[in-house]
PDB file of C-alpha atoms in Angstrom:
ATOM      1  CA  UNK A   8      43.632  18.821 103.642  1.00 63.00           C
ATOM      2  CA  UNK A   9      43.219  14.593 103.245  1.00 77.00           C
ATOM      3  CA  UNK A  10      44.454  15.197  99.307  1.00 84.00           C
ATOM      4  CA  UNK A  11      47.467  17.161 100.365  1.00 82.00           C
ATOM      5  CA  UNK A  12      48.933  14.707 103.085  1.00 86.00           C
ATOM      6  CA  UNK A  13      47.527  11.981 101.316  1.00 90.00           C
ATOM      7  CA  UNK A  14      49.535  12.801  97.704  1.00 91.00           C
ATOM      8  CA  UNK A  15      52.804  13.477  99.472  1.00 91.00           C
ATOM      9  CA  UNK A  16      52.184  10.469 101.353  1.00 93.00           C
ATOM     10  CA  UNK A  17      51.910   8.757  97.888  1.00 95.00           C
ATOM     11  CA  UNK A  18      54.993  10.358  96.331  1.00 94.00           C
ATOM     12  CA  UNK A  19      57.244   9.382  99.293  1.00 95.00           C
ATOM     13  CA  UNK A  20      55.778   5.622  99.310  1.00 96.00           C
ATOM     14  CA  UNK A  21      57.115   6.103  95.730  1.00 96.00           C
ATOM     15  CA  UNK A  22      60.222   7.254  96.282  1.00 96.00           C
ATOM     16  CA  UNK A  23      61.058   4.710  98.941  1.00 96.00           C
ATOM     17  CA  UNK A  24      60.428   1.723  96.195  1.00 95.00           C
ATOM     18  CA  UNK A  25      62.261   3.525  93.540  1.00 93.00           C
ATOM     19  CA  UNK A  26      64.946   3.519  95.932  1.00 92.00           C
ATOM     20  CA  UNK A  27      65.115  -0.391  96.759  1.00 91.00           C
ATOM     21  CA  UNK A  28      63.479  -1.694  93.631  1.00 89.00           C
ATOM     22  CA  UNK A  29      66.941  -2.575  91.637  1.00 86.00           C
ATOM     23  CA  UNK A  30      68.089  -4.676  95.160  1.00 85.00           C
ATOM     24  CA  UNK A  31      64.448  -6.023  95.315  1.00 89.00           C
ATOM     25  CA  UNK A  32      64.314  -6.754  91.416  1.00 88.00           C
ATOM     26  CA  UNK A  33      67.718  -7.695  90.954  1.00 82.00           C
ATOM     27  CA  UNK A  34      68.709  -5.073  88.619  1.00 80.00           C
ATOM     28  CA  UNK A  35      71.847  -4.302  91.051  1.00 79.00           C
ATOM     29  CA  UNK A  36      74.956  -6.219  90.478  1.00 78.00           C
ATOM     30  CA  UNK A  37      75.749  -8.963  92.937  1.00 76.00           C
ATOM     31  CA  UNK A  38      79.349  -9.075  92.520  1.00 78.00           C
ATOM     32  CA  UNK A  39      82.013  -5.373  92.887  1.00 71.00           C
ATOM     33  CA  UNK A  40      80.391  -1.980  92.884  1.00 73.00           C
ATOM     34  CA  UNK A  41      76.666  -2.292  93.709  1.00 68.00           C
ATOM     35  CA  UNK A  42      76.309   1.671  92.823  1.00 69.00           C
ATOM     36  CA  UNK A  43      76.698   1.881  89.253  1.00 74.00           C
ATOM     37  CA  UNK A  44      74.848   3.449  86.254  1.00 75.00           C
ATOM     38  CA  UNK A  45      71.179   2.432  86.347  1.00 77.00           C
ATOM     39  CA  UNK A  46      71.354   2.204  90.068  1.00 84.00           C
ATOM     40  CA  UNK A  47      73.083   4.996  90.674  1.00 84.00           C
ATOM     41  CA  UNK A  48      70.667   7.074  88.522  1.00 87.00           C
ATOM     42  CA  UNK A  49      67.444   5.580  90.171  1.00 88.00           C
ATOM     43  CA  UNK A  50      69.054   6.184  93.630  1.00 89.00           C
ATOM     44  CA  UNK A  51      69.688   9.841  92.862  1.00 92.00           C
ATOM     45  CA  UNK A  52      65.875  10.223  91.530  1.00 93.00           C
ATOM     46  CA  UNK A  53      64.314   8.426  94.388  1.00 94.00           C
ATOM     47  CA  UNK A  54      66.144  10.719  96.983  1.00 95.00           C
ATOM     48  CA  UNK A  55      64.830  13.778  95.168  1.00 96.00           C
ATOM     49  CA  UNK A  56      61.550  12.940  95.260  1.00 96.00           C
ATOM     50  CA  UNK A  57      61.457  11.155  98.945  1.00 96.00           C
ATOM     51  CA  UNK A  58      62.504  14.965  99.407  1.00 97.00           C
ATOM     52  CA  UNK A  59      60.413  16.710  97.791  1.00 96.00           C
ATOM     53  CA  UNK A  60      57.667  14.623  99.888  1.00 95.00           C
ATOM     54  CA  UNK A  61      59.010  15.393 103.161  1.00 95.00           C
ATOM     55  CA  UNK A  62      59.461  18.915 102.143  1.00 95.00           C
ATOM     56  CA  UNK A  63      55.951  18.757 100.942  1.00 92.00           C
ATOM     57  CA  UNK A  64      54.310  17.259 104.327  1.00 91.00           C
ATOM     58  CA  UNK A  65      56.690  19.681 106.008  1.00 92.00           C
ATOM     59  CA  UNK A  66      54.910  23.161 104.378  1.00 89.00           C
ATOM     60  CA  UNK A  67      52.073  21.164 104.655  1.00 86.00           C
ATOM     61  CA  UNK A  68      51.742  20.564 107.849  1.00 87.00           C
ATOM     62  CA  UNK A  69      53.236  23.952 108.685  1.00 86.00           C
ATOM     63  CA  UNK A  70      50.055  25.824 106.991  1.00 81.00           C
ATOM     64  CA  UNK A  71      47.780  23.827 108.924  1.00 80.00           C
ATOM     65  CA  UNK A  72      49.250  24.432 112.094  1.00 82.00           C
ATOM     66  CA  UNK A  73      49.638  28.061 111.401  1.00 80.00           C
ATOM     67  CA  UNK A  74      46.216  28.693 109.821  1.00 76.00           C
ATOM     68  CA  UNK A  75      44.932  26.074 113.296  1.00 77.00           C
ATOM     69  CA  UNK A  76      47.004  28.652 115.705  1.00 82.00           C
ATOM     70  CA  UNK A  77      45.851  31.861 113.895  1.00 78.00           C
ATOM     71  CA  UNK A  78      42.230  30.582 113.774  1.00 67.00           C
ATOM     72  CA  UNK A  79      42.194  32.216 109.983  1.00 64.00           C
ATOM     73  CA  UNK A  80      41.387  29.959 106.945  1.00 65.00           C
ATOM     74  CA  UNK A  81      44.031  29.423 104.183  1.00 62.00           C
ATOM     75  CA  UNK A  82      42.612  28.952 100.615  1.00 66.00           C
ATOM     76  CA  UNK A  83      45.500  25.668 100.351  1.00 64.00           C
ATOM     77  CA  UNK A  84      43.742  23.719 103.769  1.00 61.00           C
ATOM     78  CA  UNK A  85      40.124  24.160 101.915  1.00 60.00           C
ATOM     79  CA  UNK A  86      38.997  20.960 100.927  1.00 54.00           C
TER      80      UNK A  86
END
């Protein structure tokens, strides 16, 4: 259960810096279109995987309160 939550937790801490790391880092232009190629690109990546982590804690989290509701185990929760 702590892996699960903790991993997606991970990934969207990850997805959040990929996001802001080229305005951080100063990879992003200063001056006339601030979305261009490389920033672009990591923009699009990091809001597939900040996603993919929400939709992760989502089923997650959805199991456990199913298989806590149902009172039956579910071989994913195991830890």
């Amino acid at each position: 259960m702590k892996i699960g939550t903790t991993m997606n937790l991970i990934g969207l801490l990850a997805g959040v810096w990929i996001f802001c790391a080229p305005y951080i880092v100063g990879y992003a232009p200063k001056n006339g279109v601030r979305w261009t190629g490389l920033v672009g690109g990591s923009d699009i990546i990091a809001l597939i995987i900040i996603l993919s982590a929400l939709v992760g804690l989502a089923g997650f989290w959805g199991l456990l309160l199913k298989s806590l509701t149902s009172r039956e185990p579910h071989s994913l929760l195991d830890d």
